[in-house]
Amino acid sequence: MAFTLPPLGYDYAALEPHIDARTMEIHHTKHHQAYVNNLNAAIEKTPELQDKSLEWLLQNLPAVPESVRNAVRNNAGGHWNHTFFWQIIGPNGGGEPTGAVADAIKKSFGDFSKLKEQLNASGLARFGSGWAWVVADKGGKLTIESTPNQDTPVSDKKTPILGVDVWEHAYYLKYQNRRADYLAAWWNVVNWGEVAKRLEGAR
Ligand code: MN3
């Protein structure tokens, strides 16, 4: 079965002024769609992959035939990462986390401002294109990670609860070279309810 582009769940303009509508539309309908299309094209050529889930593909890259391994790595990663990204941001987001997420952040980082500082620093330090993540282990311990390109913590069987796309396509139209300004604004659209669900799922 072919992979498909999931609907966004909110309007392209819903994250204004923090993330502009034009960026959201291009990011979803062009960039994410291209990962889906390219993944499907790779799978089409490889019958033994046709019944595999997205997670299976990402967690079994060494078992993927070499002829399509890079295509699967980049495009399955791109599909997974963006599907996740659209869900952990949304309208009426931002503010400070509460409940179990706030407790986990306190335990792992001291306080919320430290988490922000460390995730922002990780996103800024990523040279070129990639992602900065907060991943949770089974005990609910949180750590910061960064991946290049469309690599994803899912390939290492880790559970991201928060992640930010620092490819230029995620911010260039509005923020140009000012990745730090994009990162600062991005916190205003984090959907903490979705983050809480993922933390719950990690445990
Ligand atoms: Mn992107």
Short mmCIF file of C-alpha atoms and ligand atoms in Angstrom, two decimals:
data_model
loop_
_atom_site.label_atom_id
_atom_site.label_comp_id
_atom_site.label_asym_id
_atom_site.label_seq_id
_atom_site.Cartn_x
_atom_site.Cartn_y
_atom_site.Cartn_z
CA MET A 1 0.00 0.00 0.00
CA ALA A 2 1.34 3.41 -0.94
CA PHE A 3 2.11 6.02 1.68
CA THR A 4 0.01 9.18 1.56
CA LEU A 5 0.40 12.77 2.71
CA PRO A 6 -1.57 13.20 5.95
CA PRO A 7 -3.81 16.27 6.15
CA LEU A 8 -2.42 19.07 8.29
CA GLY A 9 -5.35 19.25 10.71
CA TYR A 10 -5.36 23.07 10.74
CA ASP A 11 -5.14 25.91 8.22
CA TYR A 12 -1.85 26.98 6.70
CA ALA A 13 -2.40 30.42 8.26
CA ALA A 14 -3.18 29.02 11.72
CA LEU A 15 0.36 29.43 13.04
CA GLU A 16 0.70 33.09 12.02
CA PRO A 17 2.55 35.23 12.91
CA HIS A 18 5.09 32.70 14.24
CA ILE A 19 5.16 30.50 11.14
CA ASP A 20 3.74 32.11 8.02
CA ALA A 21 1.05 30.56 5.82
CA ARG A 22 3.18 30.46 2.67
CA THR A 23 5.94 28.54 4.43
CA MET A 24 3.43 26.09 5.89
CA GLU A 25 1.74 25.51 2.52
CA ILE A 26 4.99 24.90 0.63
CA HIS A 27 6.43 22.82 3.45
CA HIS A 28 3.38 20.55 3.56
CA THR A 29 2.28 20.35 -0.09
CA LYS A 30 5.72 20.41 -1.72
CA HIS A 31 8.41 19.23 0.70
CA HIS A 32 6.46 16.65 2.68
CA GLN A 33 4.62 15.48 -0.45
CA ALA A 34 7.97 14.96 -2.19
CA TYR A 35 9.19 12.69 0.64
CA VAL A 36 5.98 10.64 0.30
CA ASN A 37 6.29 10.43 -3.49
CA ASN A 38 9.98 9.52 -3.43
CA LEU A 39 9.40 6.89 -0.74
CA ASN A 40 6.61 5.33 -2.81
CA ALA A 41 8.84 5.34 -5.90
CA ALA A 42 11.60 3.51 -3.99
CA ILE A 43 9.16 0.94 -2.58
CA GLU A 44 7.55 0.36 -5.97
CA LYS A 45 10.90 -0.88 -7.26
CA THR A 46 11.34 -3.21 -4.28
CA PRO A 47 8.55 -5.81 -3.91
CA GLU A 48 9.90 -7.18 -0.61
CA LEU A 49 9.31 -3.78 1.04
CA GLN A 50 5.74 -3.33 -0.08
CA ASP A 51 4.06 -4.63 3.08
CA LYS A 52 6.43 -2.88 5.51
CA SER A 53 5.38 -0.11 7.88
CA LEU A 54 7.13 3.25 8.00
CA GLU A 55 8.60 2.37 11.41
CA TRP A 56 9.83 -1.00 10.16
CA LEU A 57 11.63 0.65 7.25
CA LEU A 58 13.33 3.16 9.54
CA GLN A 59 14.34 0.55 12.10
CA ASN A 60 15.61 -2.02 9.58
CA LEU A 61 17.61 0.08 7.12
CA PRO A 62 20.44 -2.50 6.92
CA ALA A 63 17.84 -5.01 5.64
CA VAL A 64 16.68 -2.62 2.90
CA PRO A 65 18.31 -3.43 -0.47
CA GLU A 66 21.28 -1.19 -1.09
CA SER A 67 19.86 0.05 -4.39
CA VAL A 68 17.10 1.93 -2.54
CA ARG A 69 18.54 2.20 0.99
CA ASN A 70 19.50 5.88 0.80
CA ALA A 71 16.19 6.79 -0.82
CA VAL A 72 14.29 4.94 1.90
CA ARG A 73 16.43 6.43 4.67
CA ASN A 74 15.92 10.01 3.46
CA ASN A 75 12.30 9.80 2.39
CA ALA A 76 10.87 7.47 5.04
CA GLY A 77 12.68 9.71 7.54
CA GLY A 78 11.26 12.81 5.89
CA HIS A 79 7.75 11.36 5.93
CA TRP A 80 7.94 10.25 9.57
CA ASN A 81 9.60 13.46 10.81
CA HIS A 82 7.12 15.79 9.11
CA THR A 83 4.05 13.77 10.11
CA PHE A 84 5.30 14.07 13.70
CA PHE A 85 6.18 17.77 13.32
CA TRP A 86 2.70 18.82 12.11
CA GLN A 87 1.18 17.11 15.14
CA ILE A 88 3.37 18.54 17.88
CA ILE A 89 2.71 22.10 16.69
CA GLY A 90 -0.65 23.78 16.16
CA PRO A 91 -2.86 26.77 16.77
CA ASN A 92 -3.39 27.83 20.41
CA GLY A 93 0.01 26.36 21.26
CA GLY A 94 2.90 27.68 23.26
CA GLY A 95 3.05 28.67 26.89
CA GLU A 96 4.58 26.37 29.46
CA PRO A 97 3.99 22.64 29.74
CA THR A 98 2.06 21.32 32.74
CA GLY A 99 1.51 17.97 34.44
CA ALA A 100 3.69 14.98 33.57
CA VAL A 101 5.60 16.85 30.85
CA ALA A 102 6.49 19.67 33.25
CA ASP A 103 7.59 17.10 35.85
CA ALA A 104 9.76 15.21 33.34
CA ILE A 105 11.37 18.46 32.18
CA LYS A 106 12.08 19.49 35.76
CA LYS A 107 13.67 16.12 36.51
CA SER A 108 15.79 16.00 33.36
CA PHE A 109 16.75 19.64 32.83
CA GLY A 110 16.06 21.51 36.07
CA ASP A 111 13.46 23.79 34.54
CA PHE A 112 11.68 24.67 31.31
CA SER A 113 14.02 27.54 30.42
CA LYS A 114 16.96 25.10 30.47
CA LEU A 115 15.18 22.74 28.08
CA LYS A 116 14.47 25.65 25.73
CA GLU A 117 18.07 26.83 25.89
CA GLN A 118 19.44 23.36 25.15
CA LEU A 119 17.04 22.53 22.31
CA ASN A 120 17.63 25.93 20.72
CA ALA A 121 21.41 25.48 21.03
CA SER A 122 21.15 22.03 19.46
CA GLY A 123 19.09 23.39 16.55
CA LEU A 124 21.49 26.28 16.03
CA ALA A 125 24.54 24.02 16.12
CA ARG A 126 23.17 21.69 13.44
CA PHE A 127 25.29 22.62 10.40
CA GLY A 128 23.29 22.54 7.18
CA SER A 129 19.99 20.68 7.41
CA GLY A 130 18.48 18.54 10.11
CA TRP A 131 16.47 18.38 13.29
CA ALA A 132 16.78 18.95 17.04
CA TRP A 133 14.82 16.57 19.26
CA VAL A 134 13.72 15.84 22.79
CA VAL A 135 13.57 12.06 23.21
CA ALA A 136 12.13 10.14 26.16
CA ASP A 137 13.31 6.79 27.46
CA LYS A 138 11.03 4.22 29.11
CA GLY A 139 11.63 5.78 32.51
CA GLY A 140 10.51 9.17 31.21
CA LYS A 141 14.05 10.59 31.25
CA LEU A 142 14.42 13.27 28.56
CA THR A 143 17.50 14.03 26.48
CA ILE A 144 18.32 16.40 23.63
CA GLU A 145 19.50 14.99 20.32
CA SER A 146 20.19 16.32 16.87
CA THR A 147 20.06 14.45 13.57
CA PRO A 148 21.37 15.50 10.14
CA ASN A 149 19.18 15.57 7.02
CA GLN A 150 16.03 13.46 7.57
CA ASP A 151 17.62 10.98 9.95
CA THR A 152 15.32 10.30 12.87
CA PRO A 153 15.64 9.00 16.45
CA VAL A 154 13.00 6.42 15.46
CA SER A 155 15.72 4.51 13.56
CA ASP A 156 17.44 3.96 16.92
CA LYS A 157 14.10 2.83 18.44
CA LYS A 158 13.92 6.05 20.45
CA THR A 159 10.74 8.00 21.20
CA PRO A 160 10.80 11.69 20.27
CA ILE A 161 8.30 13.78 22.22
CA LEU A 162 9.29 17.12 20.67
CA GLY A 163 11.32 18.04 17.61
CA VAL A 164 12.05 21.06 15.47
CA ASP A 165 12.84 21.13 11.76
CA VAL A 166 15.86 23.38 11.18
CA TRP A 167 16.07 22.92 7.41
CA GLU A 168 16.05 26.36 5.76
CA HIS A 169 12.78 25.46 4.00
CA ALA A 170 11.10 25.53 7.44
CA TYR A 171 11.80 29.24 8.01
CA TYR A 172 13.64 30.99 5.17
CA LEU A 173 10.70 32.91 3.62
CA LYS A 174 9.97 34.69 6.89
CA TYR A 175 13.23 34.56 8.84
CA GLN A 176 15.86 34.27 6.05
CA ASN A 177 19.19 33.41 7.73
CA ARG A 178 17.88 34.10 11.26
CA ARG A 179 17.45 30.53 12.48
CA ALA A 180 17.61 31.70 16.11
CA ASP A 181 14.56 33.97 15.57
CA TYR A 182 12.65 31.08 14.00
CA LEU A 183 13.52 28.82 16.94
CA ALA A 184 12.41 31.47 19.44
CA ALA A 185 9.08 31.91 17.61
CA TRP A 186 8.53 28.17 17.18
CA TRP A 187 7.99 27.67 20.93
CA ASN A 188 4.78 29.73 20.56
CA VAL A 189 3.18 26.98 18.45
CA VAL A 190 4.18 23.87 20.43
CA ASN A 191 1.13 21.71 21.16
CA TRP A 192 1.88 20.49 24.69
CA GLY A 193 -1.12 18.16 24.70
CA GLU A 194 0.44 16.16 21.85
CA VAL A 195 3.82 16.20 23.59
CA ALA A 196 2.15 14.76 26.71
CA LYS A 197 0.62 11.91 24.65
CA ARG A 198 4.03 10.97 23.30
CA LEU A 199 5.64 11.04 26.73
CA GLU A 200 2.85 8.75 27.95
CA GLY A 201 3.50 6.44 25.00
CA ALA A 202 7.22 6.21 25.79
CA ARG A 203 6.51 4.81 29.27
MN MN3 B 1 10.94 20.15 6.57
#
